[in-house]
mmCIF file of C-alpha atoms in Angstrom:
data_model
loop_
_atom_site.group_PDB
_atom_site.id
_atom_site.type_symbol
_atom_site.label_atom_id
_atom_site.label_comp_id
_atom_site.label_asym_id
_atom_site.label_seq_id
_atom_site.Cartn_x
_atom_site.Cartn_y
_atom_site.Cartn_z
ATOM 1 C CA MET R 266 69.557 57.371 120.975
ATOM 2 C CA ALA R 267 72.290 55.343 122.022
ATOM 3 C CA ASP R 268 74.722 55.770 119.169
ATOM 4 C CA ILE R 269 74.599 59.572 119.453
ATOM 5 C CA THR R 270 76.802 61.670 122.122
ATOM 6 C CA VAL R 271 76.634 65.126 123.452
ATOM 7 C CA ARG R 272 79.820 67.104 123.951
ATOM 8 C CA PRO R 273 80.390 70.829 124.365
ATOM 9 C CA MET R 274 80.648 72.951 121.174
ATOM 10 C CA THR R 275 84.053 74.303 120.291
ATOM 11 C CA ALA R 276 85.117 76.554 117.408
ATOM 12 C CA ASP R 277 86.168 73.643 115.321
ATOM 13 C CA ASP R 278 82.370 72.802 115.290
ATOM 14 C CA ALA R 279 81.521 76.213 113.426
ATOM 15 C CA ASP R 280 81.094 75.304 109.915
ATOM 16 C CA ARG R 281 78.373 72.447 110.816
ATOM 17 C CA VAL R 282 76.746 74.478 113.498
ATOM 18 C CA LEU R 283 76.188 77.174 110.860
ATOM 19 C CA ALA R 284 75.612 74.737 108.116
ATOM 20 C CA ILE R 285 72.723 72.988 110.563
ATOM 21 C CA TYR R 286 71.261 76.657 111.592
ATOM 22 C CA GLN R 287 70.911 77.506 107.601
ATOM 23 C CA ALA R 288 69.154 74.152 106.792
ATOM 24 C CA GLY R 289 66.813 75.248 109.992
ATOM 25 C CA LEU R 290 66.529 78.664 108.622
ATOM 26 C CA ASP R 291 65.927 77.471 104.882
ATOM 27 C CA GLY R 292 62.875 74.924 106.229
ATOM 28 C CA GLY R 293 60.696 78.421 106.854
ATOM 29 C CA ASN R 294 59.663 77.310 110.480
ATOM 30 C CA ALA R 295 62.722 77.750 112.864
ATOM 31 C CA SER R 296 63.298 81.394 113.151
ATOM 32 C CA PHE R 297 62.484 84.911 111.561
ATOM 33 C CA GLU R 298 66.057 85.225 110.459
ATOM 34 C CA THR R 299 66.862 84.051 106.971
ATOM 35 C CA ILE R 300 70.661 83.892 106.847
ATOM 36 C CA ALA R 301 72.738 82.371 109.482
ATOM 37 C CA PRO R 302 75.383 84.625 111.285
ATOM 38 C CA THR R 303 78.936 84.604 110.926
ATOM 39 C CA TRP R 304 80.721 82.595 113.220
ATOM 40 C CA ALA R 305 81.930 85.463 115.297
ATOM 41 C CA ALA R 306 78.183 86.887 115.809
ATOM 42 C CA PHE R 307 77.084 83.228 116.961
ATOM 43 C CA ASP R 308 80.071 83.033 119.332
ATOM 44 C CA ALA R 309 79.583 86.574 120.791
ATOM 45 C CA GLY R 310 75.766 86.119 121.119
ATOM 46 C CA LYS R 311 75.814 82.457 122.857
ATOM 47 C CA LEU R 312 76.724 81.572 126.346
ATOM 48 C CA ALA R 313 80.144 79.646 126.015
ATOM 49 C CA ASP R 314 79.306 77.373 128.970
ATOM 50 C CA HIS R 315 75.833 76.071 127.971
ATOM 51 C CA ARG R 316 76.912 75.238 124.143
ATOM 52 C CA PHE R 317 76.277 71.526 123.039
ATOM 53 C CA VAL R 318 76.601 69.731 119.953
ATOM 54 C CA ALA R 319 75.208 65.948 119.130
ATOM 55 C CA ILE R 320 77.500 63.608 117.476
ATOM 56 C CA ASP R 321 76.557 60.890 115.279
ATOM 57 C CA PRO R 322 78.679 57.415 115.498
ATOM 58 C CA ASP R 323 80.665 58.542 112.478
ATOM 59 C CA GLY R 324 81.512 61.696 114.543
ATOM 60 C CA ALA R 325 79.443 64.135 112.323
ATOM 61 C CA VAL R 326 77.999 67.071 114.248
ATOM 62 C CA ILE R 327 74.009 66.373 113.683
ATOM 63 C CA GLY R 328 72.694 69.357 116.186
ATOM 64 C CA TRP R 329 73.224 71.877 118.302
ATOM 65 C CA VAL R 330 71.638 73.604 121.280
ATOM 66 C CA ALA R 331 73.042 76.955 122.502
ATOM 67 C CA VAL R 332 71.392 79.800 125.118
ATOM 68 C CA SER R 333 71.710 83.727 125.035
ATOM 69 C CA PRO R 334 70.780 85.895 127.861
ATOM 70 C CA THR R 335 67.824 87.781 127.820
ATOM 71 C CA SER R 336 68.873 91.031 129.508
ATOM 72 C CA THR R 337 71.957 92.616 130.844
ATOM 73 C CA ARG R 338 69.673 93.687 133.729
ATOM 74 C CA ALA R 339 71.253 91.541 137.041
ATOM 75 C CA VAL R 340 67.439 90.438 137.954
ATOM 76 C CA TYR R 341 67.290 88.471 134.629
ATOM 77 C CA ALA R 342 70.735 86.711 135.435
ATOM 78 C CA GLY R 343 69.155 83.501 135.658
ATOM 79 C CA VAL R 344 66.867 83.600 132.704
ATOM 80 C CA VAL R 345 68.247 82.545 129.183
ATOM 81 C CA GLU R 346 66.490 81.986 125.674
ATOM 82 C CA HIS R 347 67.800 78.995 123.946
ATOM 83 C CA SER R 348 68.108 77.570 120.435
ATOM 84 C CA VAL R 349 68.114 74.112 119.168
ATOM 85 C CA TYR R 350 68.585 72.814 115.759
ATOM 86 C CA ILE R 351 69.086 69.458 114.226
ATOM 87 C CA ASP R 352 70.549 68.510 110.611
ATOM 88 C CA PRO R 353 67.287 67.459 108.987
ATOM 89 C CA ALA R 354 68.952 64.190 107.794
ATOM 90 C CA ALA R 355 69.254 63.585 111.696
ATOM 91 C CA GLN R 356 65.766 64.439 112.818
ATOM 92 C CA GLY R 357 63.629 61.959 114.878
ATOM 93 C CA ARG R 358 66.630 60.050 116.144
ATOM 94 C CA GLY R 359 66.441 61.751 119.620
ATOM 95 C CA ALA R 360 69.510 64.130 119.274
ATOM 96 C CA GLY R 361 66.964 67.359 120.144
ATOM 97 C CA ARG R 362 66.188 65.770 123.886
ATOM 98 C CA LEU R 363 69.574 64.439 124.248
ATOM 99 C CA LEU R 364 70.891 68.318 123.714
ATOM 100 C CA LEU R 365 68.304 70.004 125.665
ATOM 101 C CA ASP R 366 68.914 67.530 128.608
ATOM 102 C CA ALA R 367 72.721 68.771 128.287
ATOM 103 C CA MET R 368 71.793 72.187 128.333
ATOM 104 C CA ILE R 369 69.186 71.934 131.315
ATOM 105 C CA ALA R 370 71.673 70.194 133.409
ATOM 106 C CA SER R 371 74.323 72.659 132.366
ATOM 107 C CA THR R 372 72.147 76.062 133.083
ATOM 108 C CA GLU R 373 71.058 74.400 136.499
ATOM 109 C CA ALA R 374 74.269 73.599 137.577
ATOM 110 C CA ALA R 375 75.095 77.403 136.929
ATOM 111 C CA GLY R 376 72.243 78.442 138.865
ATOM 112 C CA ILE R 377 69.986 79.607 135.986
ATOM 113 C CA TRP R 378 66.310 79.104 136.816
ATOM 114 C CA THR R 379 64.414 79.811 133.354
ATOM 115 C CA ILE R 380 64.984 79.011 130.122
ATOM 116 C CA GLN R 381 62.919 80.481 127.232
ATOM 117 C CA SER R 382 62.377 80.243 123.805
ATOM 118 C CA GLY R 383 59.882 81.088 121.009
ATOM 119 C CA VAL R 384 58.531 78.652 118.544
ATOM 120 C CA PHE R 385 56.500 79.031 115.294
ATOM 121 C CA PRO R 386 53.039 76.939 116.066
ATOM 122 C CA GLU R 387 53.657 75.128 112.820
ATOM 123 C CA ASN R 388 56.922 73.668 114.228
ATOM 124 C CA THR R 389 55.125 70.850 116.013
ATOM 125 C CA ALA R 390 57.823 68.361 116.323
ATOM 126 C CA SER R 391 59.821 71.393 118.251
ATOM 127 C CA LEU R 392 56.534 72.201 120.282
ATOM 128 C CA ALA R 393 56.049 68.454 121.335
ATOM 129 C CA LEU R 394 60.155 68.263 121.721
ATOM 130 C CA HIS R 395 60.091 70.965 124.410
ATOM 131 C CA GLN R 396 57.111 69.702 125.855
ATOM 132 C CA ARG R 397 58.504 66.346 126.599
ATOM 133 C CA ALA R 398 61.570 68.024 128.283
ATOM 134 C CA GLY R 399 59.596 69.972 130.898
ATOM 135 C CA PHE R 400 58.729 72.985 128.851
ATOM 136 C CA ARG R 401 55.284 74.894 129.210
ATOM 137 C CA VAL R 402 53.443 76.975 126.814
ATOM 138 C CA ILE R 403 53.068 80.720 128.300
ATOM 139 C CA GLY R 404 51.180 81.966 125.431
ATOM 140 C CA THR R 405 50.982 83.016 121.581
ATOM 141 C CA ARG R 406 52.378 86.146 120.500
ATOM 142 C CA GLU R 407 49.914 86.843 117.512
ATOM 143 C CA ARG R 408 51.536 88.078 114.569
ATOM 144 C CA VAL R 409 54.954 89.160 116.477
ATOM 145 C CA GLY R 410 56.566 89.583 113.104
ATOM 146 C CA ARG R 411 56.717 89.517 109.073
ATOM 147 C CA HIS R 412 58.433 86.352 107.873
ATOM 148 C CA HIS R 413 58.592 85.812 103.953
ATOM 149 C CA GLY R 414 56.053 88.622 103.377
ATOM 150 C CA ARG R 415 53.425 87.155 105.928
ATOM 151 C CA TRP R 416 52.591 87.657 109.577
ATOM 152 C CA ARG R 417 53.511 84.993 111.848
ATOM 153 C CA ASP R 418 52.600 83.999 115.246
ATOM 154 C CA VAL R 419 55.123 82.813 117.781
ATOM 155 C CA VAL R 420 54.498 80.128 120.788
ATOM 156 C CA LEU R 421 56.333 81.143 123.962
ATOM 157 C CA LEU R 422 57.688 78.469 126.134
ATOM 158 C CA GLU R 423 59.648 78.335 129.415
ATOM 159 C CA ARG R 424 60.764 75.815 131.853
ATOM 160 C CA ARG R 425 61.499 76.764 135.145
ATOM 161 C CA SER R 426 64.016 74.786 137.150
ATOM 162 C CA PRO R 427 62.468 72.594 139.928
ATOM 163 C CA VAL R 428 66.039 72.725 141.628
ATOM 164 C CA ILE R 429 66.665 76.217 141.839
ATOM 165 C CA THR R 430 64.067 78.074 144.306
#
């Protein structure tokens, strides 16, 4: 992990961020989506203050994390949903944990008290990463959607901030 750094995501990262996103989608266990959005759609849907990229020693983007609001209702202002994606060639090097840690620090500093995510149960690496970062399993939404012609379950995870009460 010492050779990986994390910094805020910028528009200059768009091509790599979307390529990593698409690689995750192509793997089949990352999302119900099958095609990464345009940068304009990605940018519009993610909160600008809580987007980060992981950088390898050569300066290449190898992963990203971003959050989206879960609702426009004021009562849910402190609840976000996040996504974290790592380039398949860089998985297992600690970038995911560094990204989650940066996102957690950023959201807590902004007064966000709950971070949630939905993960396919087959994505055991993501589930383990999230549990190590303090997320807990809330439950499994069974057969919540069809993906590549088959019903998929989604494990709902959340992390409640211990510092925002």
